[in-house]
Amino acid sequence: MRDHPAQPWPGLAPLADDERVARAGAFRDALRERRTCRYFSDAPVPRAVIEAAIEAAGTAPSGANHQPWHFAVVTSADLKARIRAAAEEEERAFYAGKASAEWLEALGPLGTDPDKSFLDIAPYLIIVFAQRRGGIEPGEDRQNYYVSESVGIATGFLLAALHAANVATLTHTPNPMKFLNEACGRPDSEKPVMIVVAGHAAPDATVPLHALRKKPLAQISSWL
């Protein structure tokens, strides 16, 4: 029974089945070109591109429509340098013994190490925060629901939107990340989830061959 304010479903433009297949395939092929970039230039990207990508992320579905996310965009050179220093401190501990041998072996083909120079070279660091409490209205302090799932979907939208604008990205997750709350002036009730580095790839950027391996459809899906 519908006892809430509502409006008619806006509908989607009718398409022939072959056009639906073509559109889905084109979107798939576009995302297949996405690569994680670890070598950035400092060439600028218009702020409007980042704003549009965040607005796209904000359209993601969320538990109770509470939209439990916040995107802190860092452009200050000083703040980016502070974040890099703090992240590299955590990374040195990670590679020096915090990480298991199995984890380090898994990372080996990607060539990662404690050097995170991309954090102060790329023009934008988008810090993704998950809000345990909030609500849809400004100043609300209500329980949020399905926070991890909601923020994960929104971050996927963000990455897809940036890729559509030919902006290179990297997802970085130093552990622990609590230093990002202080750096970005965010409350303790918010959990930093990741840093999305965004900008232009450096002219000599490379991609590890291991990163090109993607599981085929038969391995990532089942039809019941």
Short mmCIF file of C-alpha atoms in Angstrom, two decimals:
data_model
loop_
_atom_site.label_atom_id
_atom_site.label_comp_id
_atom_site.label_asym_id
_atom_site.label_seq_id
_atom_site.Cartn_x
_atom_site.Cartn_y
_atom_site.Cartn_z
CA MET A 1 0.00 0.00 0.00
CA ARG A 2 1.42 3.39 -0.99
CA ASP A 3 0.99 5.94 1.77
CA HIS A 4 4.01 8.14 1.03
CA PRO A 5 4.46 11.16 -1.27
CA ALA A 6 5.42 9.98 -4.74
CA GLN A 7 5.46 10.91 -8.39
CA PRO A 8 5.13 8.76 -11.51
CA TRP A 9 8.14 6.68 -12.51
CA PRO A 10 9.98 8.88 -15.03
CA GLY A 11 10.50 6.01 -17.41
CA LEU A 12 13.35 5.35 -19.79
CA ALA A 13 13.31 6.00 -23.51
CA PRO A 14 12.13 2.90 -25.38
CA LEU A 15 14.88 1.11 -27.26
CA ALA A 16 14.98 -1.86 -29.58
CA ASP A 17 16.77 -4.84 -28.07
CA ASP A 18 19.71 -4.51 -30.44
CA GLU A 19 20.19 -0.90 -29.32
CA ARG A 20 20.12 -1.96 -25.66
CA VAL A 21 22.79 -4.55 -26.37
CA ALA A 22 24.86 -2.00 -28.29
CA ARG A 23 24.68 0.55 -25.48
CA ALA A 24 25.58 -1.98 -22.80
CA GLY A 25 28.47 -3.22 -24.90
CA ALA A 26 29.74 0.30 -25.60
CA PHE A 27 29.71 1.13 -21.89
CA ARG A 28 31.51 -2.13 -21.12
CA ASP A 29 34.13 -1.43 -23.77
CA ALA A 30 34.68 2.10 -22.45
CA LEU A 31 35.27 0.80 -18.92
CA ARG A 32 37.58 -1.89 -20.24
CA GLU A 33 39.95 0.94 -21.17
CA ARG A 34 40.11 2.11 -17.54
CA ARG A 35 43.47 1.51 -15.91
CA THR A 36 44.74 2.33 -12.46
CA CYS A 37 47.45 4.97 -12.85
CA ARG A 38 50.40 5.25 -10.46
CA TYR A 39 52.33 7.90 -12.39
CA PHE A 40 50.68 11.31 -12.62
CA SER A 41 51.58 14.69 -14.03
CA ASP A 42 50.68 17.93 -12.28
CA ALA A 43 48.74 19.18 -15.32
CA PRO A 44 45.48 20.80 -14.21
CA VAL A 45 42.00 19.33 -14.64
CA PRO A 46 39.03 21.73 -14.60
CA ARG A 47 37.29 21.82 -11.24
CA ALA A 48 33.96 21.46 -13.07
CA VAL A 49 34.98 17.94 -14.15
CA ILE A 50 35.55 16.87 -10.53
CA GLU A 51 32.32 18.51 -9.41
CA ALA A 52 30.31 16.75 -12.12
CA ALA A 53 31.89 13.40 -11.21
CA ILE A 54 31.02 13.88 -7.53
CA GLU A 55 27.47 14.85 -8.48
CA ALA A 56 27.30 11.62 -10.50
CA ALA A 57 28.49 9.71 -7.42
CA GLY A 58 25.76 11.41 -5.43
CA THR A 59 23.09 9.79 -7.60
CA ALA A 60 24.01 6.31 -6.34
CA PRO A 61 21.39 4.27 -4.48
CA SER A 62 21.78 4.17 -0.71
CA GLY A 63 20.16 2.70 2.38
CA ALA A 64 16.97 4.65 3.20
CA ASN A 65 18.23 7.25 0.69
CA HIS A 66 20.42 8.73 3.46
CA GLN A 67 23.38 9.12 1.05
CA PRO A 68 25.99 8.37 3.75
CA TRP A 69 29.03 9.74 1.96
CA HIS A 70 31.22 12.81 1.88
CA PHE A 71 33.89 13.58 -0.71
CA ALA A 72 36.66 15.89 0.58
CA VAL A 73 38.57 17.29 -2.41
CA VAL A 74 42.16 18.21 -1.58
CA THR A 75 43.97 20.62 -3.90
CA SER A 76 46.26 22.43 -1.45
CA ALA A 77 49.92 21.57 -2.09
CA ASP A 78 50.69 21.79 1.64
CA LEU A 79 47.84 19.48 2.61
CA LYS A 80 48.68 17.00 -0.14
CA ALA A 81 52.28 16.91 1.13
CA ARG A 82 51.04 16.26 4.69
CA ILE A 83 48.80 13.45 3.49
CA ARG A 84 51.66 11.91 1.51
CA ALA A 85 53.99 12.02 4.52
CA ALA A 86 51.41 10.38 6.78
CA ALA A 87 50.46 7.77 4.18
CA GLU A 88 54.08 6.86 3.46
CA GLU A 89 54.74 6.41 7.17
CA GLU A 90 51.94 3.84 7.28
CA GLU A 91 53.14 2.24 4.04
CA ARG A 92 56.70 1.81 5.33
CA ALA A 93 55.33 -0.05 8.34
CA PHE A 94 53.13 -2.14 6.05
CA TYR A 95 55.99 -3.27 3.81
CA ALA A 96 58.39 -3.69 6.75
CA GLY A 97 56.32 -6.31 8.55
CA LYS A 98 52.65 -5.45 9.06
CA ALA A 99 51.67 -7.17 5.83
CA SER A 100 51.71 -10.95 5.59
CA ALA A 101 54.09 -12.70 3.20
CA GLU A 102 51.08 -13.83 1.16
CA TRP A 103 49.83 -10.25 0.83
CA LEU A 104 53.21 -8.96 -0.27
CA GLU A 105 53.50 -11.81 -2.76
CA ALA A 106 50.11 -10.84 -4.23
CA LEU A 107 51.26 -7.23 -4.62
CA GLY A 108 54.58 -8.21 -6.19
CA PRO A 109 53.41 -8.28 -9.85
CA LEU A 110 52.04 -4.75 -9.46
CA GLY A 111 55.39 -3.30 -8.37
CA THR A 112 53.97 -1.28 -5.47
CA ASP A 113 56.20 0.06 -2.68
CA PRO A 114 56.11 2.69 0.10
CA ASP A 115 56.75 5.56 -2.34
CA LYS A 116 53.44 7.36 -2.90
CA SER A 117 54.67 10.38 -4.84
CA PHE A 118 51.39 10.50 -6.75
CA LEU A 119 49.76 11.89 -3.60
CA ASP A 120 51.36 15.31 -3.99
CA ILE A 121 51.85 15.34 -7.78
CA ALA A 122 48.28 14.73 -9.01
CA PRO A 123 46.07 17.84 -8.95
CA TYR A 124 43.28 16.23 -6.90
CA LEU A 125 42.96 13.88 -3.97
CA ILE A 126 39.32 12.96 -3.38
CA ILE A 127 39.00 11.54 0.12
CA VAL A 128 35.93 9.34 0.41
CA PHE A 129 34.31 9.29 3.86
CA ALA A 130 31.54 6.97 5.04
CA GLN A 131 29.05 8.52 7.46
CA ARG A 132 27.76 6.20 10.17
CA ARG A 133 25.20 8.78 11.19
CA GLY A 134 23.55 11.65 9.36
CA GLY A 135 20.38 11.52 7.35
CA ILE A 136 19.26 13.40 4.29
CA GLU A 137 18.66 16.82 5.84
CA PRO A 138 21.54 19.13 6.89
CA GLY A 139 22.37 18.75 10.58
CA GLU A 140 20.47 15.50 11.07
CA ASP A 141 21.95 12.91 13.43
CA ARG A 142 20.18 9.70 12.49
CA GLN A 143 21.38 6.14 11.99
CA ASN A 144 22.54 5.46 8.43
CA TYR A 145 22.01 2.05 6.86
CA TYR A 146 24.02 -0.18 4.54
CA VAL A 147 26.80 2.37 4.75
CA SER A 148 29.64 0.30 3.28
CA GLU A 149 27.52 -0.93 0.40
CA SER A 150 26.18 2.54 -0.37
CA VAL A 151 29.58 4.23 -0.29
CA GLY A 152 31.10 1.47 -2.42
CA ILE A 153 28.47 1.96 -5.12
CA ALA A 154 28.91 5.74 -5.04
CA THR A 155 32.68 5.41 -5.38
CA GLY A 156 32.19 3.16 -8.39
CA PHE A 157 30.01 5.84 -9.97
CA LEU A 158 32.73 8.41 -9.22
CA LEU A 159 35.44 6.34 -10.92
CA ALA A 160 33.24 5.68 -13.97
CA ALA A 161 32.40 9.38 -14.32
CA LEU A 162 36.06 10.41 -14.08
CA HIS A 163 37.02 7.79 -16.63
CA ALA A 164 34.31 9.07 -18.99
CA ALA A 165 36.06 12.47 -18.82
CA ASN A 166 39.45 10.85 -19.63
CA VAL A 167 40.73 11.56 -16.12
CA ALA A 168 43.22 9.01 -14.78
CA THR A 169 42.53 7.61 -11.32
CA LEU A 170 44.07 5.55 -8.56
CA THR A 171 42.38 4.17 -5.45
CA HIS A 172 44.71 4.28 -2.46
CA THR A 173 43.93 2.85 0.98
CA PRO A 174 46.65 3.50 3.56
CA ASN A 175 46.00 1.57 6.75
CA PRO A 176 45.10 2.96 9.21
CA MET A 177 43.49 6.02 7.62
CA LYS A 178 42.24 7.89 10.67
CA PHE A 179 44.79 10.67 10.06
CA LEU A 180 42.59 11.74 7.14
CA ASN A 181 39.82 12.90 9.49
CA GLU A 182 42.14 15.47 11.08
CA ALA A 183 43.73 16.41 7.76
CA CYS A 184 40.36 17.08 6.13
CA GLY A 185 38.56 18.48 9.18
CA ARG A 186 36.00 15.69 9.20
CA PRO A 187 34.30 14.44 12.41
CA ASP A 188 35.32 11.21 14.13
CA SER A 189 31.91 9.75 13.30
CA GLU A 190 32.99 9.53 9.65
CA LYS A 191 35.19 6.69 8.45
CA PRO A 192 37.74 7.39 5.70
CA VAL A 193 37.33 4.67 3.09
CA MET A 194 39.89 5.54 0.41
CA ILE A 195 41.77 8.23 -1.43
CA VAL A 196 40.85 8.60 -5.10
CA VAL A 197 43.79 10.23 -6.86
CA ALA A 198 42.66 12.06 -9.99
CA GLY A 199 44.49 13.86 -12.76
CA HIS A 200 46.41 13.28 -15.99
CA ALA A 201 48.79 10.37 -16.45
CA ALA A 202 52.46 11.27 -16.72
CA PRO A 203 53.86 11.03 -20.28
CA ASP A 204 55.98 8.02 -19.26
CA ALA A 205 53.28 6.27 -17.21
CA THR A 206 53.14 2.49 -17.47
CA VAL A 207 50.67 -0.23 -16.46
CA PRO A 208 51.81 -3.59 -15.03
CA LEU A 209 50.90 -6.44 -17.34
CA HIS A 210 49.42 -8.26 -14.36
CA ALA A 211 46.80 -5.48 -14.05
CA LEU A 212 45.52 -6.25 -17.54
CA ARG A 213 44.31 -9.69 -16.50
CA LYS A 214 40.55 -9.59 -15.95
CA LYS A 215 38.39 -12.58 -15.15
CA PRO A 216 36.09 -13.60 -18.02
CA LEU A 217 32.31 -13.58 -17.85
CA ALA A 218 32.11 -17.30 -17.14
CA GLN A 219 34.28 -16.86 -14.06
CA ILE A 220 32.49 -13.87 -12.56
CA SER A 221 28.88 -14.83 -13.22
CA SER A 222 26.47 -17.73 -12.98
CA TRP A 223 23.07 -18.10 -14.58
CA LEU A 224 20.52 -20.01 -12.50
#
